[in-house]
Tab-separated table of C-alpha atoms and ligand atoms in Angstrom:
chain	number	residue	atom	x	y	z
A	1	MET	CA	-131.541	10.684	-37.174
A	2	ALA	CA	-130.126	12.866	-39.878
A	3	ILE	CA	-126.353	12.891	-40.076
A	4	GLN	CA	-126.293	16.649	-39.426
A	5	ASP	CA	-128.186	16.108	-36.177
A	6	GLN	CA	-125.894	13.302	-35.127
A	7	ILE	CA	-122.898	15.515	-35.748
A	8	ARG	CA	-124.389	18.342	-33.718
A	9	GLU	CA	-124.960	15.941	-30.848
A	10	ILE	CA	-121.416	14.696	-31.024
A	11	ARG	CA	-120.121	18.231	-31.000
A	12	GLU	CA	-122.201	19.128	-27.970
A	13	GLU	CA	-121.126	15.998	-26.183
A	14	ILE	CA	-117.463	16.774	-26.783
A	15	GLU	CA	-117.835	20.423	-25.834
A	16	SER	CA	-119.506	19.661	-22.545
A	17	GLY	CA	-117.275	16.737	-21.649
A	18	ILE	CA	-113.798	17.772	-22.701
A	19	GLY	CA	-113.143	20.164	-19.851
A	20	SER	CA	-114.203	17.786	-17.100
A	21	TYR	CA	-111.179	15.491	-17.123
A	22	SER	CA	-108.275	15.957	-14.798
A	23	THR	CA	-105.863	13.397	-16.219
A	24	SER	CA	-104.622	12.885	-19.753
A	25	LYS	CA	-105.367	9.202	-19.402
A	26	GLU	CA	-109.078	9.790	-18.718
A	27	LEU	CA	-109.199	12.314	-21.551
A	28	TYR	CA	-107.678	9.766	-23.874
A	29	GLU	CA	-110.435	7.253	-23.026
A	30	PHE	CA	-113.077	9.920	-23.718
A	31	ARG	CA	-111.393	10.816	-27.011
A	32	LYS	CA	-111.464	7.182	-28.094
A	33	THR	CA	-115.271	7.077	-27.845
A	34	PHE	CA	-115.341	9.545	-30.770
A	35	LEU	CA	-112.148	9.116	-32.715
A	36	ASP	CA	-111.357	5.415	-32.399
A	37	ASN	CA	-110.905	4.102	-35.954
A	38	LYS	CA	-113.456	1.339	-35.500
A	39	GLU	CA	-115.679	2.042	-32.539
A	40	GLY	CA	-115.534	5.837	-32.441
A	41	LYS	CA	-118.801	7.672	-32.993
A	42	ILE	CA	-117.305	9.756	-35.834
A	43	SER	CA	-116.034	6.651	-37.599
A	44	GLN	CA	-119.474	5.081	-37.216
A	45	ILE	CA	-121.059	8.061	-38.977
A	46	MET	CA	-118.643	7.682	-41.861
A	47	LYS	CA	-119.831	4.138	-42.253
A	48	GLY	CA	-123.385	5.500	-42.694
A	49	MET	CA	-122.290	7.394	-45.832
A	50	LYS	CA	-123.335	4.498	-47.990
A	51	ASP	CA	-127.008	5.271	-47.216
A	52	VAL	CA	-126.671	8.931	-48.164
A	53	PRO	CA	-128.033	9.770	-51.602
A	54	LYS	CA	-125.193	10.141	-54.072
A	55	GLU	CA	-125.783	13.814	-54.775
A	56	ASP	CA	-125.623	14.688	-51.050
A	57	ARG	CA	-122.432	12.794	-50.384
A	58	PRO	CA	-119.893	15.565	-51.122
A	59	ALA	CA	-121.651	17.966	-48.739
A	60	VAL	CA	-122.126	15.346	-46.019
A	61	GLY	CA	-118.542	14.146	-46.482
A	62	LYS	CA	-117.378	17.678	-45.954
A	63	ILE	CA	-119.161	18.165	-42.644
A	64	ILE	CA	-117.970	14.806	-41.408
A	65	ASN	CA	-114.395	15.807	-42.207
A	66	GLU	CA	-114.945	19.130	-40.504
A	67	ILE	CA	-116.169	17.559	-37.272
A	68	LYS	CA	-113.293	15.097	-37.412
A	69	GLU	CA	-110.718	17.850	-37.778
A	70	TRP	CA	-112.413	19.999	-35.150
A	71	ALA	CA	-112.590	17.114	-32.665
A	72	THR	CA	-108.963	16.164	-33.291
A	73	SER	CA	-107.662	19.634	-32.665
A	74	ALA	CA	-109.963	20.171	-29.655
A	75	PHE	CA	-108.677	16.960	-28.068
A	76	ASP	CA	-105.072	17.791	-28.942
A	77	ALA	CA	-105.355	21.173	-27.285
A	78	ALA	CA	-107.026	19.751	-24.161
A	79	ASP	CA	-104.436	17.005	-23.983
A	80	LYS	CA	-101.591	19.476	-24.256
A	81	LYS	CA	-102.981	21.436	-21.321
A	82	LEU	CA	-103.363	18.354	-19.136
A	83	HIS	CA	-99.886	17.097	-20.019
A	84	ALA	CA	-98.342	20.424	-19.129
A	85	ALA	CA	-100.173	20.400	-15.779
A	86	GLU	CA	-99.105	16.834	-15.103
A	87	LEU	CA	-95.465	17.614	-15.879
A	88	ALA	CA	-95.548	20.681	-13.641
A	89	ALA	CA	-97.003	18.585	-10.798
A	90	LYS	CA	-94.324	15.922	-11.299
A	91	ASN	CA	-91.544	18.477	-11.292
A	92	ALA	CA	-92.946	20.104	-8.174
A	93	ALA	CA	-93.100	16.741	-6.404
A	94	GLU	CA	-89.516	15.941	-7.312
A	95	ALA	CA	-88.143	19.344	-6.512
A	96	ILE	CA	-85.068	19.405	-4.290
A	97	ASP	CA	-84.737	22.074	-1.686
A	98	VAL	CA	-81.054	22.885	-1.889
A	99	THR	CA	-81.265	24.970	1.264
A	100	MET	CA	-82.252	21.927	3.400
A	101	PRO	CA	-79.474	20.656	5.699
A	102	ALA	CA	-77.822	17.565	4.180
A	103	VAL	CA	-78.015	14.121	5.773
A	104	ARG	CA	-74.555	13.487	7.168
A	105	GLU	CA	-72.897	10.343	5.870
A	106	THR	CA	-70.797	8.720	8.550
A	107	VAL	CA	-67.751	6.813	7.438
A	108	GLY	CA	-66.788	3.737	9.443
A	109	GLY	CA	-63.368	3.172	10.921
A	110	LEU	CA	-61.141	0.133	11.146
A	111	HIS	CA	-61.491	-2.349	13.982
A	112	PRO	CA	-58.676	-2.111	16.568
A	113	ASP	CA	-57.668	-5.668	15.642
A	114	THR	CA	-57.295	-4.614	12.025
A	115	LEU	CA	-55.439	-1.461	13.034
A	116	VAL	CA	-52.922	-3.480	15.051
A	117	CYS	CA	-52.639	-6.149	12.344
A	118	ASN	CA	-51.925	-3.500	9.729
A	119	GLU	CA	-49.385	-1.828	11.950
A	120	LEU	CA	-47.594	-5.121	12.640
A	121	ILE	CA	-47.568	-5.997	8.960
A	122	GLU	CA	-46.092	-2.609	8.166
A	123	ILE	CA	-43.389	-2.944	10.836
A	124	PHE	CA	-42.374	-6.448	9.806
A	125	SER	CA	-42.579	-5.938	6.082
A	126	GLY	CA	-40.271	-2.959	6.664
A	127	MET	CA	-37.787	-5.489	8.073
A	128	GLY	CA	-38.130	-7.665	4.974
A	129	PHE	CA	-40.769	-10.164	6.101
A	130	GLU	CA	-43.069	-11.639	3.434
A	131	ILE	CA	-46.716	-12.275	4.299
A	132	TYR	CA	-47.978	-15.854	4.249
A	133	GLU	CA	-51.604	-16.654	5.058
A	134	GLY	CA	-52.261	-20.221	6.128
A	135	SER	CA	-55.623	-21.940	6.447
A	136	GLU	CA	-57.923	-22.020	9.466
A	137	ILE	CA	-58.701	-25.707	9.054
A	138	GLU	CA	-55.608	-27.797	9.573
A	139	SER	CA	-54.663	-31.387	9.942
A	140	ASP	CA	-53.382	-32.645	13.252
A	141	TYR	CA	-50.017	-33.181	11.553
A	142	TYR	CA	-49.428	-29.499	10.709
A	143	ASN	CA	-50.874	-28.079	13.911
A	144	PHE	CA	-49.084	-30.488	16.257
A	145	THR	CA	-47.110	-33.484	15.030
A	146	ALA	CA	-44.754	-31.704	12.627
A	147	LEU	CA	-44.285	-29.036	15.314
A	148	ASN	CA	-42.732	-31.700	17.510
A	149	THR	CA	-45.947	-32.300	19.449
A	150	PRO	CA	-46.925	-35.946	18.846
A	151	ALA	CA	-50.240	-37.406	20.056
A	152	ASP	CA	-49.088	-38.295	23.548
A	153	HIS	CA	-47.164	-35.054	24.127
A	154	PRO	CA	-48.242	-33.231	27.305
A	155	ALA	CA	-47.943	-29.839	25.568
A	156	ARG	CA	-51.114	-30.660	23.633
A	157	ASP	CA	-53.011	-29.907	26.827
A	158	MET	CA	-51.729	-26.305	26.678
A	159	GLN	CA	-54.139	-25.670	23.817
A	160	ASP	CA	-57.743	-26.812	24.079
A	161	THR	CA	-58.417	-27.936	20.568
A	162	PHE	CA	-61.624	-27.886	18.554
A	163	TYR	CA	-61.511	-31.098	16.538
A	164	LEU	CA	-63.605	-31.206	13.357
A	165	SER	CA	-63.163	-34.879	12.578
A	166	GLU	CA	-60.527	-37.564	12.997
A	167	GLY	CA	-57.233	-35.847	12.219
A	168	PHE	CA	-58.716	-32.422	11.347
A	169	LEU	CA	-59.093	-29.392	13.566
A	170	LEU	CA	-59.418	-25.615	13.726
A	171	ARG	CA	-55.819	-24.479	14.040
A	172	THR	CA	-54.897	-23.545	17.598
A	173	GLN	CA	-51.831	-21.576	16.500
A	174	THR	CA	-50.523	-19.906	13.367
A	175	SER	CA	-47.360	-21.967	13.935
A	176	ALA	CA	-49.039	-24.586	11.696
A	177	GLY	CA	-48.195	-22.279	8.803
A	178	GLN	CA	-44.462	-22.575	9.581
A	179	ILE	CA	-44.536	-26.177	8.383
A	180	HIS	CA	-46.333	-25.338	5.114
A	181	VAL	CA	-43.810	-22.596	4.428
A	182	MET	CA	-40.761	-24.726	5.183
A	183	GLU	CA	-42.123	-27.635	3.131
A	184	ASN	CA	-42.522	-25.402	0.111
A	185	LYS	CA	-39.656	-22.970	0.353
A	186	LYS	CA	-35.991	-23.491	1.048
A	187	PRO	CA	-33.993	-21.024	3.192
A	188	PRO	CA	-33.501	-18.111	3.395
A	189	ILE	CA	-37.034	-17.827	4.787
A	190	LYS	CA	-38.464	-14.701	6.391
A	191	ILE	CA	-42.236	-14.786	6.724
A	192	LEU	CA	-44.962	-13.198	8.789
A	193	SER	CA	-48.212	-15.099	9.054
A	194	PRO	CA	-51.307	-13.350	10.412
A	195	GLY	CA	-54.541	-15.240	10.979
A	196	LYS	CA	-57.376	-16.438	13.167
A	197	VAL	CA	-56.826	-19.264	15.621
A	198	PHE	CA	-59.281	-21.197	17.789
A	199	ARG	CA	-59.164	-22.582	21.310
A	200	SER	CA	-61.828	-23.778	23.679
A	201	ASP	CA	-61.101	-20.980	26.129
A	202	ASP	CA	-63.301	-18.106	27.265
A	203	ASP	CA	-62.774	-15.418	29.914
A	204	ALA	CA	-61.926	-11.700	30.214
A	205	THR	CA	-58.616	-12.136	28.408
A	206	HIS	CA	-59.349	-15.229	26.292
A	207	SER	CA	-61.739	-15.714	23.407
A	208	PRO	CA	-62.475	-18.982	21.561
A	209	MET	CA	-61.440	-17.207	18.373
A	210	PHE	CA	-58.588	-14.736	18.277
A	211	SER	CA	-55.837	-13.610	15.951
A	212	GLN	CA	-52.177	-14.388	15.987
A	213	MET	CA	-49.197	-13.085	14.149
A	214	GLU	CA	-46.484	-15.639	13.531
A	215	GLY	CA	-42.959	-14.910	12.427
A	216	LEU	CA	-40.364	-17.324	11.076
A	217	VAL	CA	-36.804	-16.691	9.985
A	218	VAL	CA	-34.579	-19.520	8.745
A	219	ASP	CA	-31.118	-18.979	7.328
A	220	LYS	CA	-27.468	-19.815	7.961
A	221	GLY	CA	-26.184	-18.690	11.359
A	222	ILE	CA	-29.416	-17.381	12.880
A	223	SER	CA	-29.167	-17.032	16.686
A	224	VAL	CA	-31.007	-15.651	19.707
A	225	CYS	CA	-29.161	-12.347	19.091
A	226	ASP	CA	-31.035	-11.941	15.782
A	227	LEU	CA	-34.291	-12.630	17.571
A	228	GLN	CA	-33.596	-10.116	20.325
A	229	GLY	CA	-32.465	-7.441	17.860
A	230	MET	CA	-35.606	-7.834	15.818
A	231	LEU	CA	-37.781	-7.796	18.955
A	232	ASP	CA	-36.216	-4.530	20.126
A	233	THR	CA	-36.976	-2.881	16.806
A	234	PHE	CA	-40.513	-4.254	16.857
A	235	SER	CA	-41.218	-3.190	20.470
A	236	SER	CA	-40.059	0.379	20.067
A	237	ARG	CA	-42.048	0.730	16.831
A	238	ILE	CA	-45.302	-0.653	18.215
A	239	PHE	CA	-45.188	0.564	21.840
A	240	GLY	CA	-42.962	3.609	21.580
A	241	GLU	CA	-39.338	4.728	21.518
A	242	GLY	CA	-37.261	3.514	24.462
A	243	VAL	CA	-39.344	0.389	25.170
A	244	LYS	CA	-36.940	-2.473	25.937
A	245	THR	CA	-37.408	-6.237	25.750
A	246	ARG	CA	-36.326	-9.058	27.991
A	247	LEU	CA	-36.385	-12.785	27.377
A	248	ARG	CA	-37.453	-15.275	30.012
A	249	PRO	CA	-36.978	-19.024	29.639
A	250	SER	CA	-40.134	-20.847	28.667
A	251	TYR	CA	-41.243	-23.958	26.873
A	252	PHE	CA	-42.720	-24.690	23.446
A	253	PRO	CA	-42.207	-28.066	21.784
A	254	PHE	CA	-41.234	-26.481	18.463
A	255	THR	CA	-38.561	-24.115	19.776
A	256	GLU	CA	-35.394	-24.869	21.753
A	257	PRO	CA	-34.537	-22.776	23.651
A	258	SER	CA	-37.964	-21.194	24.090
A	259	VAL	CA	-38.607	-17.800	25.552
A	260	GLU	CA	-41.417	-15.613	26.777
A	261	VAL	CA	-40.830	-12.031	25.661
A	262	ASP	CA	-41.621	-9.108	27.966
A	263	VAL	CA	-41.492	-5.435	27.076
A	264	SER	CA	-40.681	-2.731	29.609
A	265	CYS	CA	-43.971	-1.155	30.693
A	266	PHE	CA	-44.768	1.641	28.280
A	267	ALA	CA	-47.295	3.140	30.711
A	268	CYS	CA	-44.944	3.734	33.659
A	269	GLY	CA	-41.564	3.399	31.950
A	270	GLY	CA	-40.699	0.373	34.113
A	271	LYS	CA	-41.355	1.855	37.563
A	272	GLY	CA	-44.337	-0.376	38.215
A	273	CYS	CA	-48.019	0.470	37.718
A	274	LYS	CA	-51.472	-1.076	37.360
A	275	LEU	CA	-50.923	-2.128	33.748
A	276	CYS	CA	-47.709	-4.059	34.513
A	277	LYS	CA	-49.051	-5.173	37.905
A	278	GLY	CA	-46.169	-3.432	39.630
A	279	THR	CA	-43.493	-5.478	37.854
A	280	GLY	CA	-42.363	-2.944	35.264
A	281	TRP	CA	-42.653	-5.592	32.546
A	282	ILE	CA	-45.454	-6.835	30.309
A	283	GLU	CA	-45.507	-10.218	28.585
A	284	VAL	CA	-46.245	-9.847	24.889
A	285	LEU	CA	-45.239	-12.951	22.973
A	286	GLY	CA	-43.690	-16.408	22.787
A	287	ALA	CA	-40.614	-17.148	20.727
A	288	GLY	CA	-37.541	-19.288	20.407
A	289	ILE	CA	-34.956	-20.944	18.225
A	290	VAL	CA	-36.660	-23.358	15.823
A	291	ASN	CA	-36.260	-26.881	17.192
A	292	HIS	CA	-33.937	-28.880	14.900
A	293	ARG	CA	-36.587	-31.623	14.761
A	294	VAL	CA	-39.043	-29.199	13.184
A	295	LEU	CA	-36.491	-28.208	10.530
A	296	GLU	CA	-35.830	-31.853	9.792
A	297	ASN	CA	-39.559	-32.677	9.621
A	298	CYS	CA	-39.619	-30.211	6.736
A	299	GLY	CA	-36.520	-31.543	5.006
A	300	ILE	CA	-34.230	-28.667	6.064
A	301	ASP	CA	-30.701	-29.628	7.101
A	302	SER	CA	-30.393	-28.436	10.706
A	303	THR	CA	-26.594	-28.655	10.624
A	304	GLU	CA	-26.563	-26.023	7.907
A	305	TYR	CA	-29.514	-23.871	8.842
A	306	SER	CA	-31.067	-22.463	11.979
A	307	GLY	CA	-33.936	-20.132	12.647
A	308	PHE	CA	-36.112	-18.322	15.110
A	309	ALA	CA	-39.873	-18.141	15.401
A	310	PHE	CA	-42.251	-16.003	17.375
A	311	GLY	CA	-45.984	-15.836	17.846
A	312	MET	CA	-48.119	-13.128	19.391
A	313	GLY	CA	-51.781	-12.556	20.107
A	314	VAL	CA	-53.053	-9.580	18.127
A	315	GLU	CA	-55.906	-8.884	20.561
A	316	ARG	CA	-53.453	-8.887	23.450
A	317	ILE	CA	-51.334	-6.262	21.700
A	318	ALA	CA	-54.468	-4.228	20.905
A	319	MET	CA	-55.685	-4.459	24.518
A	320	LEU	CA	-52.309	-3.310	25.844
A	321	LYS	CA	-51.919	-0.552	23.299
A	322	TYR	CA	-55.411	0.895	23.700
A	323	GLY	CA	-56.003	0.062	27.372
A	324	ILE	CA	-58.893	-2.347	26.711
A	325	ASN	CA	-59.554	-4.513	29.763
A	326	ASN	CA	-61.947	-7.122	28.392
A	327	ILE	CA	-61.334	-9.037	25.172
A	328	LYS	CA	-65.124	-9.271	24.632
A	329	ASN	CA	-65.146	-5.589	23.705
A	330	LEU	CA	-63.244	-6.552	20.590
A	331	PHE	CA	-65.892	-9.004	19.415
A	332	GLU	CA	-69.216	-7.521	20.486
A	333	SER	CA	-69.509	-4.961	17.681
A	334	ASP	CA	-70.716	-2.215	20.008
A	335	VAL	CA	-70.599	0.951	17.923
A	336	ARG	CA	-69.910	3.102	21.005
A	337	PHE	CA	-66.728	1.086	21.538
A	338	ALA	CA	-65.730	0.811	17.894
A	339	LYS	CA	-66.188	4.542	17.261
A	340	GLN	CA	-63.334	5.413	19.597
A	341	PHE	CA	-60.764	3.952	17.245
A	342	LYS	CA	-61.550	6.108	14.265
A	343	ASP	CA	-58.633	8.231	13.329
B	401	LIG	N1	-47.582	-20.923	18.899
B	401	LIG	C1	-47.262	-20.430	20.189
B	401	LIG	C2	-48.580	-20.175	20.921
B	401	LIG	O1	-49.615	-20.105	20.313
B	401	LIG	C3	-46.466	-19.133	20.116
B	401	LIG	C4	-45.097	-19.348	19.538
B	401	LIG	C5	-44.880	-19.208	18.189
B	401	LIG	C6	-44.024	-19.665	20.379
B	401	LIG	C7	-43.614	-19.379	17.662
B	401	LIG	C8	-42.782	-19.861	19.848
B	401	LIG	C9	-42.572	-19.703	18.504
B	401	LIG	O2	-48.609	-20.061	22.126
């Protein structure tokens, strides 16, 4: 076929095909069938130039160039149109309706345990206590023996222990931290030690894992008066102005004397109600004067120094403060429960 005829065919083919594509990608494939440097139909024609008689070459060359230029600009124009349409479609799909109501982001609140912990830390650090965090895995020595509770001591039965291996356990009390502190720091000592403790115990008011807050003060001339004074400040700050404390004799191997600390009922003011079971008092923590044996186990001269210690259950304080009657509520992660503590 004469080159002129081939070119006419190409032109017709392009003219009829170019408008039928709806994506620039398809159009590009179509364009390649004509303008690809190697395989394209126009390039193929150029290759045929060698068979054209010499004198005709300038004229034939001219029309080949013309079709090439025409095809290039026709494809460019068609491509531009498709691209513009594609961009408009993309923009439309991504359009944001600023009048739509926004999705409300809800911000979580702190767990009541954390709220109480933070409050206690604030109260005690205000009184000059430093924070010490012990470890949850302890040796039998730190959890019991150094706290004047040797292997055959009956007080071990007070705390149902989870043993991990011979000599190692999950601490049953933050009191274990007292020993670490006294081994590493000489008096004056004034620390507050918050942390999780573990006991094989499970009912409405006991959980196998709970949190304690331990306090320890060791210095020259520390007495029960210092303990009571500090407890009064603590009680009125956490439960409200006017709340009083009273000490009842108790027993812990690591304190002598030992006391159970009650606060006057902050619900009824001491008259007697459901919360205080009609007694006017609520038990909140254990405390006492550090047993001289414990001081000596840590290399502290008990003729020169004395101290007091106290330990309280954080969940118990939270339950009293917020009127929660089952400790499980604190661990079940029920959003309906947790939501009520957002402030
Ligand atoms: N460790 C004791 C308990 O868990 C509480 C306590 C701490 C008592 C410090 C006295 C002094 O029951």
